[in-house]
XYZ file of C-alpha atoms in Angstrom:
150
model
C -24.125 41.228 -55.932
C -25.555 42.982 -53.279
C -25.787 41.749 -49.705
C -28.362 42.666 -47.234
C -26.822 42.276 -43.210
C -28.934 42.324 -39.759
C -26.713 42.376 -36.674
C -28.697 42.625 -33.413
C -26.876 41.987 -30.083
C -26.342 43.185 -26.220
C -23.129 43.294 -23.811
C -22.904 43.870 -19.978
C -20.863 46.169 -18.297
C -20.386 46.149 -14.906
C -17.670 47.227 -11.883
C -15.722 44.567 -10.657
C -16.259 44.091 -7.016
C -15.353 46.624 -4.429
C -14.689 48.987 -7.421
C -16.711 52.648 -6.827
C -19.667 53.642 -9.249
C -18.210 56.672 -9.936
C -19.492 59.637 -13.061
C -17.418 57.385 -15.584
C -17.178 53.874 -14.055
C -21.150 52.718 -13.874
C -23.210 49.519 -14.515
C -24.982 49.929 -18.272
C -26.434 47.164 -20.458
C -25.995 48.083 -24.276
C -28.507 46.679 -26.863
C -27.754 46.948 -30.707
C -29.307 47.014 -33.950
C -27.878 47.541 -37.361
C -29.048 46.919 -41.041
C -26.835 47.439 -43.793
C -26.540 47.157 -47.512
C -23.296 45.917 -49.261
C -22.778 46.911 -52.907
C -25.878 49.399 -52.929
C -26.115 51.457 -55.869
C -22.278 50.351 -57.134
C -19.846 47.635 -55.788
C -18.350 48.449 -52.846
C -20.600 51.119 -52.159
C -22.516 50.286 -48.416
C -24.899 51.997 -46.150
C -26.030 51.119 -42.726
C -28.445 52.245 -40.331
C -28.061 51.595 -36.697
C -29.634 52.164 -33.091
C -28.594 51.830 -29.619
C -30.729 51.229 -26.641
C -28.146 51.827 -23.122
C -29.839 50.505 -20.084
C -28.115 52.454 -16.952
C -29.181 52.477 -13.588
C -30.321 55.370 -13.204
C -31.088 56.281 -16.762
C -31.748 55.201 -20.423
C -30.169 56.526 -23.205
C -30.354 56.036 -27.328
C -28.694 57.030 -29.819
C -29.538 56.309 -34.020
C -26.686 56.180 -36.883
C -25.981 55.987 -40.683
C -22.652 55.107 -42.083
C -21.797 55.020 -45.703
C -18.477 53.813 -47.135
C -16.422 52.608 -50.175
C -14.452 49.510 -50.168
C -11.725 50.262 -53.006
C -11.382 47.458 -55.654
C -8.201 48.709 -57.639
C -4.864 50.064 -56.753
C -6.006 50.717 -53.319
C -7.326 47.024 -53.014
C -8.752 46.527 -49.447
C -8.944 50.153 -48.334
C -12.395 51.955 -47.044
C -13.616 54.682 -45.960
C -16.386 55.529 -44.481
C -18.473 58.926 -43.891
C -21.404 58.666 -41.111
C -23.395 60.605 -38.693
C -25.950 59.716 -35.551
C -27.237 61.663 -33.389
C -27.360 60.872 -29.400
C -30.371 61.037 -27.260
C -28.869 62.061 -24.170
C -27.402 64.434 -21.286
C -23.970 64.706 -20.249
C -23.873 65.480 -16.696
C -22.754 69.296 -15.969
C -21.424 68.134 -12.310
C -20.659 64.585 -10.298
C -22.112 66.883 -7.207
C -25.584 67.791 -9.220
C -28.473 66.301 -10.816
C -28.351 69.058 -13.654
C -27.659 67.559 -17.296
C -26.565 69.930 -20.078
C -28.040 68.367 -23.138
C -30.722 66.115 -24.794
C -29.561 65.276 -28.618
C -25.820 65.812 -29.574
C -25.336 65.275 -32.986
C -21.994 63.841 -34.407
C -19.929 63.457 -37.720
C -17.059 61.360 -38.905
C -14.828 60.111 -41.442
C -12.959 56.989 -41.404
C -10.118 55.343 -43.493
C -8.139 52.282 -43.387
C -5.468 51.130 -46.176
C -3.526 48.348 -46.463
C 0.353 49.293 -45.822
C 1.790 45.890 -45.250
C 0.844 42.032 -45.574
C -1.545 41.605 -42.859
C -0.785 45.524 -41.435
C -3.785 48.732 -41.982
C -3.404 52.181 -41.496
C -6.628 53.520 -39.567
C -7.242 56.870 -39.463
C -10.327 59.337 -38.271
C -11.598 62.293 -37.206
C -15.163 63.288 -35.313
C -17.091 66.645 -34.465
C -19.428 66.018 -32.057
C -21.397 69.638 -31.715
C -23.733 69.698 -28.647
C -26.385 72.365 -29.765
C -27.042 72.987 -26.188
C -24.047 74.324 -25.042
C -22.663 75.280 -28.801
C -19.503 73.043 -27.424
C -17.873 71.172 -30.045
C -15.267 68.541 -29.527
C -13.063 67.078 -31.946
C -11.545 63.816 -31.809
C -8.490 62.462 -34.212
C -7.280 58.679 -34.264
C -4.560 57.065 -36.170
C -3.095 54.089 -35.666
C -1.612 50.414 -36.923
C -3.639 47.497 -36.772
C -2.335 44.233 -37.251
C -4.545 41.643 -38.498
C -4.176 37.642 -37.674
């Protein structure tokens, strides 16, 4: 049957002591919402939405999601994938020496697999565009990898 899921939550981040707030090592509070659907329109079909609210010093970003996915039921028994998008409301810095940001809404795409390979071992696997319309950059990122599960 289908399942309805609300996950709302927050974590801190922040330097240890003596530690420099530096471009990439900075204070940020990250607030989280996500609704999702299990078994929507078939079983193992699911859809989520989410939202992020990050809390910086300086500034605030957000950033809104959807995810679909497919958790296999037959000969693939415990694999997924998923397919998603979200979109980021924010600006990358152009330079640690300058106050000038390159971007306000950077759209992103992925695809995501896991299969089992072993008892109690997954293969992960994904690949992301992110395309920043501002600066027609894209960026690619692949991961693969072996998770072991206890």
């Amino acid at each position: 049957g289908q399942n309805i899921a609300v996950d709302v939550g927050a974590y801190i981040r922040a330097p240890l002591g003596g530690q420099d707030i530096i471009i990439f090592n900075q204070s940020f509070v990250k607030i989280y919402a996500v609704f999702g659907v299990d078994d929507l329109f078939v079983d193992g079909m699911f859809l989520s939405v989410n939202g992020d609210l990050w809390i910086g010093p300086e500034k605030n970003y957000t950033s809104i999601g959807l995810d679909g996915g497919y958790k296999f039921s037959n000969a693939l028994k415990g694999a997924t994938i998923n397919v998603g998008t979200y979109l980021n409301f924010y600006k990358y810095p152009v330079s640690p020496y300058t106050d000038t940001d390159s971007s306000e809404s950077i759209p992103a795409f992925y695809i995501k697999l896991k299969v089992p390979i072993f008892k109690q071992f997954l293969l992960e696997g994904g690949y992301e565009l992110e395309a920043d319309p501002g600066t027609s950059e894209t960026f690619h990122d692949v991961k693969l990898g072996v998770r072991y599960v206890f």
